[in-house]
Amino acid sequence: MWERTLQDLIRGLRANKADESKFIGKAIEEIRQEIKSDDMELKSGAVLKLTYVRCSASGSGIDYHLLIVQLDMMGYDMSWASFHVVEVMSSPKLHLKSVGYLAAIQSFDQDTDVLMLTTNLLKKDLTSSPADIAVTLNGISHILTPDLARDLSPELIKILTHSRPEIRKRAVLALFKLVKRYPEVSQQVISRLKDKLEDPDPGVIAATVNVLCELTLHNPKDYLTLAPPLFHLMTTSSNNWMLIKIIKLFGTLSPYEPRLVKKLQPPITELISTTPAISLLYECVHTCIIGGMLEGSSGDALARTCVSKLAAFIQDSDQNLKYIALLAMVKIVPSHPHLVAQYQDTILASVNDQDISIRMRALDLISAMVDETNLQNIVQQVLSHLVTDVSTSTAPTAAESLAQHTTPPTPQTAKPPLPSPSASPAYRLILSQRILQMCCQNTYENVTNFEWYLSVLLDLAHIANVDVGAQIRDQMVDVVGRVKAVRRYAVQLMFTLLSDDIMLRNAQDEGSCSEVLWAAAFICGEYCSELADPQKLLPLILQPEISNLSYDIIAVYIQAAMKIFGFYAADTAQRWTDDDLHDVKATVQMIVERVSPFVTSPHIEVQERAANTLQLFNFILADLNAYRPRPTENPFDESDSSFADSDITSEPRFPKSLFLIQPLFSLYELNPVAQHAQESVPIPEDLDLDAWIVPPPPDPSIENGEKKAKKKTKKEKGKDGVSSSDKKGKKRQKEENGEGYGYNENESVTQEFEVETEEQRIERERRRSERLERQRDDPYYIMDKNPPKPVPVAHDDDVDSIPVVKLEGMPALSEPVDSRLPSLRSTPHKSSPFYIDRVGEMPTGANKSYSDPSSRHSTPTPGSRPGSIISRTASPAPVRVSSGLISSFPQYEVVDDNSQPATPTPEPVKVQSKKKKTSGTGTGKKKRTKVAPSS
């Protein structure tokens, strides 16, 4: 019978590419027959062919890697031939034994059953000739199981004293897998490895150091006893690769033995200063960082040396050196930021490198080295990378094109210019996000000038060209809410943003950052008290072009318009003159006209806000149309202290609807909320979470049973002698007490009656008269000859009984201000410290267990930095608009009825329902009264 060799199998696979699976199937059937043969040569050849069919391998001079990989991916398994592999492993011939161990390495795993049969075979081979020992050690390193490791550990440790160094080297390498599979032998192995560090053969020493590098990663404390021989090798060896491994070993051991740090600093410093090997130099620097050798006064000089070497790596042309240098500097920054800051310009130059990995590591380093002193400089330089270079995008002129064709190309001019890395949208997004992260970390800990930061946010929105508008919006609102001293500048800045049509026109473009318009409208609406002429914002906020914005921005625009008009109307009412009526009416009409189209918006939030705004302003417009100016001889004056108690009611000389909107938004101050505010709300004592909010419907079977029981009880009571007259008397008594109509005095249920309007009363009287006419002609209806007289209605006859509402708490009237700047309030603006509320507002009666410890500190003085408030001194910020629009507005306090300053978190208004009076004077309507907060 002619047998197919491995070369024949490979040739057949190449010749049958059209039908490989059929050919392989036929070949496997032949292998199944060959592997059962008693001839060990034939059996080993079949195993060799099966091994190549199963897994990837290579032959000398033959390129069939791709073919074998494809066969392995097709899933041809050889586990069925495991026993035959063991038979080939037991062959006394070395070349056949090698085939068996090769097949075992490729096919055996931890769950292979026949491995339990190889224990004696492996012990026998480990005590055989050196060639057999070498082949066996190679195989053991791959097929060792916990059971085999336990049984073979004495033989493997004994081989460490073999006379041949190549056997000792293989045995040392096999010890790594032995300790990994059988950890109980580690202490015995450590003592033997310590001896091998003094072996006369350098190859054995190198193998021992490599094994120790891997073993110390799992349990470094067990290998501290090896420090003396390792230190001796480090100071005496000249092999750079061995020194790299030894220094890496000390970087793992030194955190567990502080005395090693002082011992290692002199030799490592000498190596860093003298070695020309870059790989060894970097490993020394890395070991100093992770080993804690740069800490303390003794490590400053070493840290300075390491940083200078790493800075030289960054300036090198080798990209690999740049990468590892930036990676190492990131780890030095937390302990020595001042040393890294000396090379700030060198590091920032790597932000625009062509290699994306280097750019990312440079950004990591920049983010780690930011502090209060260099934040503004770093942010400005990173922002400069986002600015598009116009020169690279413009087309060449005619003269430049002619010069390019006439001048012969040189190696420098022939290469096309590489595109800027900042042109990539993905990288621009990373740059923008890093800027925001650097500034907002630890609640703006490194920001000293918040006016500058608001300008940076606005610049970033214009030049980012990526989708970071939501993050910019959130930080704008957060900064203005936390830092009160920056609100004036913020309103000024947002006014210029709303006046710019570029952002509005490009709102639909990708990366336009139109979300900042949300923040601009919110800030101008919430803090419009900083504006001297807030009505100038209304045409900008309600211009027709806002329909191109997203629905959430439109909703904020409409809400901001209502806030701005509310403040403008209240301010106009305080200095009211009859000449203001025309301007106010025109403003209201403009708002009604421009809000009306949004009532039919498909977005429910825009539709609801527009509908509410439209109804309110229609009411205000009707009040303005009904307003009649009063004579100047009888002005409205609140200077008389007896005004509130006077019985003579006086109407104000301005439309009362001007004060309709402002109280809706200015009652409480909008403060930042603390992180644990929600969970610190105290649970009410009378709250029963197990009680039904809505009782479930009763069970029909139980309800029918109760009805039958009640009927039975009534029958028994009738039999006991209770007359019907007594029942009627009890029923009449219940009706008089209100029980017959579902009223129970023990239940807190009150009846509410709707107030009848004049139209409803007329309609009710008309239907009653028609009903009486029909009943009069009906012969089957008995009419009452003496009908009751109708009760006279008070408001039909007695007009004077209508109650007069006294306008208590109305703001005092003041004379109109003659000298006012067109944009902001006219108090001189001084440089004041920035106080940032880092903790936020906690609810009234918050649980102390959830409150932040930093909130217990007292109010800080300017310049202090407590846990809850940070003081920042305002420095001159870049002014973005003309100085004629800048002015100031004094802060004021709202005083309550008890002449006490209002607290930042006023107590909620309590509402009590009065009981219905028993006398006939009550109207039966439910009243609500405000209870003043207890002092």
XYZ file of C-alpha atoms in Angstrom, residues 262-600:
339
model
C 17.719 54.571 49.511
C 19.895 51.641 48.449
C 18.896 51.880 44.780
C 19.000 55.659 44.273
C 22.804 56.004 43.790
C 23.317 53.165 41.249
C 20.177 54.041 39.283
C 21.172 57.726 39.188
C 24.567 56.711 37.849
C 22.974 54.502 35.202
C 20.646 57.314 34.082
C 23.555 59.725 33.772
C 26.020 57.422 32.031
C 24.267 54.770 29.970
C 23.930 55.375 26.225
C 21.260 52.676 25.900
C 17.882 54.405 25.540
C 15.887 51.328 26.498
C 17.855 50.933 29.733
C 17.543 54.657 30.418
C 13.774 54.587 30.081
C 13.488 51.497 32.273
C 15.511 53.259 34.990
C 13.226 56.317 34.816
C 10.115 54.161 34.878
C 11.413 52.197 37.891
C 12.120 55.445 39.760
C 8.516 56.533 39.167
C 6.694 53.353 40.118
C 9.148 52.446 42.897
C 8.619 55.669 44.879
C 12.232 56.802 44.476
C 11.231 60.374 43.536
C 9.508 61.105 46.835
C 11.066 63.110 49.648
C 13.934 65.563 49.623
C 16.406 62.918 48.481
C 14.363 62.231 45.352
C 14.176 65.815 44.039
C 17.544 65.652 42.308
C 16.699 62.289 40.788
C 13.301 63.612 39.668
C 14.948 66.598 37.999
C 17.317 64.274 36.146
C 14.455 62.017 35.032
C 12.343 64.921 33.753
C 15.255 66.372 31.791
C 15.930 62.999 30.142
C 12.235 62.569 29.281
C 12.081 66.088 27.817
C 14.965 65.141 25.523
C 12.968 62.096 24.444
C 9.999 64.319 23.546
C 12.190 66.451 21.291
C 13.648 63.385 19.579
C 12.536 62.483 16.065
C 11.763 58.902 17.093
C 8.018 58.624 17.622
C 8.416 55.698 20.013
C 10.603 57.771 22.337
C 8.077 60.599 22.263
C 5.288 58.262 23.222
C 7.035 56.589 26.166
C 8.349 59.945 27.414
C 4.866 61.476 27.491
C 3.539 58.331 29.146
C 6.196 58.549 31.882
C 5.703 62.280 32.470
C 2.031 61.704 33.179
C 3.120 59.620 36.175
C 5.617 62.258 37.403
C 3.170 65.188 37.315
C 1.269 64.335 40.545
C 4.477 64.457 42.638
C 6.574 67.059 40.757
C 4.297 69.321 38.678
C 6.714 72.271 38.841
C 9.425 70.258 37.084
C 7.130 69.199 34.251
C 5.768 72.753 33.885
C 9.245 73.921 32.810
C 8.749 72.026 29.536
C 5.191 73.201 28.925
C 5.889 74.595 25.454
C 7.627 71.380 24.389
C 4.673 69.315 25.553
C 2.108 71.585 23.910
C 3.954 71.228 20.607
C 3.094 67.522 20.660
C -0.631 68.302 20.699
C -0.464 68.932 16.949
C 1.719 65.920 16.125
C 0.754 63.781 13.154
C 0.674 60.615 15.274
C -2.703 60.291 17.011
C -1.253 58.221 19.876
C 1.285 60.947 20.684
C -1.417 63.611 20.547
C -3.583 61.681 22.995
C -0.718 61.158 25.441
C 0.154 64.862 25.202
C -3.434 65.771 26.056
C -3.339 63.421 29.023
C -0.183 65.104 30.272
C -1.568 68.603 29.769
C -4.748 67.717 31.633
C -2.696 66.363 34.545
C -0.376 69.381 34.835
C -3.103 72.042 34.954
C -3.291 74.259 38.049
C -4.368 77.802 38.915
C -1.189 79.384 37.586
C -1.086 77.870 34.090
C -4.734 77.105 33.272
C -5.337 80.228 31.185
C -2.118 79.829 29.211
C -2.740 76.138 28.485
C -6.363 76.668 27.483
C -5.464 79.515 25.133
C -2.797 77.405 23.421
C -5.113 74.425 23.060
C -7.787 76.747 21.671
C -5.314 77.958 19.063
C -5.155 74.419 17.652
C -8.902 74.576 16.984
C -8.636 77.735 14.902
C -8.806 76.824 11.226
C -5.774 77.885 9.205
C -7.134 79.909 6.331
C -3.893 79.750 4.358
C -4.097 75.998 3.952
C -7.663 76.058 2.687
C -7.325 78.823 0.081
C -6.416 78.035 -3.504
C -2.972 79.143 -4.839
C -2.747 82.323 -6.845
C -1.845 82.461 -10.542
C 1.744 83.482 -9.795
C 2.161 80.631 -7.309
C 0.773 78.100 -9.798
C 3.125 79.388 -12.519
C 6.097 79.185 -10.168
C 5.220 75.611 -9.240
C 5.224 74.542 -12.926
C 8.370 76.413 -13.953
C 10.485 75.505 -10.916
C 11.823 71.936 -10.926
C 10.469 69.936 -8.026
C 12.807 69.338 -5.104
C 12.450 66.658 -2.410
C 10.912 69.262 -0.099
C 8.486 70.770 -2.624
C 7.502 67.501 -4.249
C 5.789 66.198 -1.131
C 2.220 67.428 -0.715
C 1.576 69.179 2.608
C 0.141 66.942 5.274
C -3.305 67.889 6.552
C -3.450 69.455 9.999
C -4.411 66.977 12.747
C -6.954 69.471 14.065
C -8.868 69.133 10.803
C -10.168 65.773 11.982
C -13.633 66.126 13.586
C -12.879 63.328 16.035
C -9.724 65.060 17.261
C -11.463 68.441 17.459
C -14.105 66.835 19.635
C -11.422 65.454 21.958
C -9.692 68.852 22.166
C -12.946 70.615 22.993
C -13.904 68.093 25.644
C -10.459 68.287 27.249
C -10.749 72.079 27.517
C -14.080 71.736 29.296
C -12.755 69.002 31.587
C -9.644 70.952 32.551
C -11.670 74.010 33.530
C -14.552 72.346 35.375
C -12.634 69.722 37.361
C -13.405 69.789 41.099
C -16.114 72.423 40.532
C -13.889 74.979 38.758
C -11.075 74.645 41.292
C -8.417 76.055 38.967
C -10.474 78.907 37.469
C -9.510 82.247 38.999
C -11.316 84.560 36.576
C -14.823 83.473 35.646
C -15.301 86.348 33.213
C -12.385 84.948 31.243
C -13.890 81.465 31.409
C -17.247 82.643 30.040
C -15.375 84.271 27.160
C -13.536 80.992 26.531
C -16.823 79.081 26.461
C -18.250 81.492 23.912
C -15.103 81.333 21.762
C -15.182 77.532 21.922
C -18.780 77.535 20.715
C -17.751 79.570 17.655
C -14.623 77.639 16.623
C -15.221 74.043 17.796
C -17.291 72.915 14.771
C -18.189 69.735 16.684
C -21.118 68.738 18.861
C -20.099 70.126 22.259
C -22.899 72.685 22.496
C -24.731 70.786 25.237
C -21.639 70.706 27.482
C -20.942 74.408 26.881
C -24.574 75.246 27.656
C -24.533 73.327 30.933
C -21.307 74.934 32.109
C -22.500 78.444 31.222
C -25.659 78.036 33.264
C -23.774 76.352 36.113
C -21.121 79.078 36.365
C -23.648 81.918 36.317
C -25.760 80.159 38.930
C -22.840 79.508 41.291
C -20.881 82.774 40.903
C -23.059 85.819 41.546
C -20.297 88.336 40.795
C -20.092 87.180 37.176
C -23.781 87.566 36.339
C -23.446 91.153 35.093
C -20.731 90.233 32.642
C -22.621 87.086 31.658
C -25.751 89.064 30.750
C -23.626 91.460 28.725
C -21.929 88.567 26.924
C -25.201 86.727 26.227
C -26.729 89.955 24.900
C -23.997 90.118 22.250
C -24.548 86.436 21.436
C -28.278 86.951 20.919
C -27.514 89.996 18.773
C -25.270 87.939 16.483
C -27.189 86.470 13.550
C -24.409 84.056 12.519
C -25.164 81.520 15.222
C -28.890 81.750 14.471
C -28.432 81.249 10.726
C -26.137 78.246 11.186
C -28.240 76.587 13.864
C -29.185 73.691 11.594
C -25.573 72.902 10.619
C -23.745 70.018 12.245
C -21.354 71.190 14.938
C -22.869 74.678 15.120
C -23.187 74.475 18.944
C -26.565 76.192 18.761
C -27.297 74.927 22.275
C -25.438 77.971 23.639
C -28.448 80.029 22.506
C -30.436 78.049 25.091
C -28.018 79.248 27.776
C -28.018 82.821 26.427
C -31.807 83.063 26.527
C -32.006 81.505 29.982
C -29.327 83.781 31.487
C -30.785 86.949 29.965
C -34.259 85.982 31.133
C -33.289 84.911 34.650
C -30.949 87.815 35.356
C -32.534 90.548 33.244
C -32.454 92.826 36.324
C -28.865 93.621 35.301
C -30.178 95.317 32.152
C -31.277 98.947 32.129
C -33.389 98.466 28.981
C -34.520 94.835 29.049
C -37.216 95.502 26.456
C -34.490 95.765 23.810
C -33.954 92.037 24.149
C -37.542 91.130 23.269
C -37.246 91.740 19.486
C -34.054 89.634 19.455
C -35.542 86.736 21.386
C -38.819 86.684 19.460
C -37.533 87.310 15.951
C -39.129 85.081 13.287
C -35.830 83.306 12.546
C -35.973 81.407 15.858
C -38.332 78.946 14.207
C -35.178 77.321 12.725
C -33.971 76.372 16.202
C -34.717 73.122 17.993
C -37.903 72.912 20.007
C -36.200 72.978 23.416
C -34.410 76.245 22.565
C -37.646 77.806 21.293
C -39.368 76.880 24.554
C -36.650 78.640 26.571
C -36.861 81.673 24.271
C -40.594 82.026 24.946
C -40.105 81.610 28.685
C -37.259 84.158 28.700
C -39.426 86.663 26.838
C -42.062 86.374 29.553
C -39.472 86.930 32.305
C -37.950 89.936 30.555
C -41.331 91.559 30.004
C -42.310 90.904 33.618
C -39.292 92.788 34.918
C -39.676 95.533 32.318
C -43.377 96.007 33.110
C -42.794 96.141 36.881
C -39.921 98.593 36.448
C -42.059 100.772 34.161
C -44.920 100.739 36.666
C -42.636 102.116 39.399
C -41.830 105.186 37.285
C -45.133 105.268 35.409
C -46.150 108.154 33.240
C -49.045 108.202 30.856
C -46.601 108.464 27.955
C -45.401 104.927 28.703
C -48.801 103.444 27.823
C -48.127 103.501 24.087
C -44.720 101.820 24.399
C -45.973 99.093 26.741
C -48.979 98.384 24.559
C -46.772 98.141 21.459
C -44.464 95.736 23.247
C -47.365 93.520 24.319
C -48.828 93.500 20.816
C -45.419 92.541 19.391
C -45.137 89.633 21.829
C -48.662 88.423 21.015
C -48.015 88.571 17.268
C -44.688 86.720 17.406
C -45.743 84.058 19.905
C -49.016 83.219 18.148
C -47.424 81.046 15.387
C -45.940 78.723 18.001
C -49.359 77.820 19.423
C -49.723 75.328 16.567
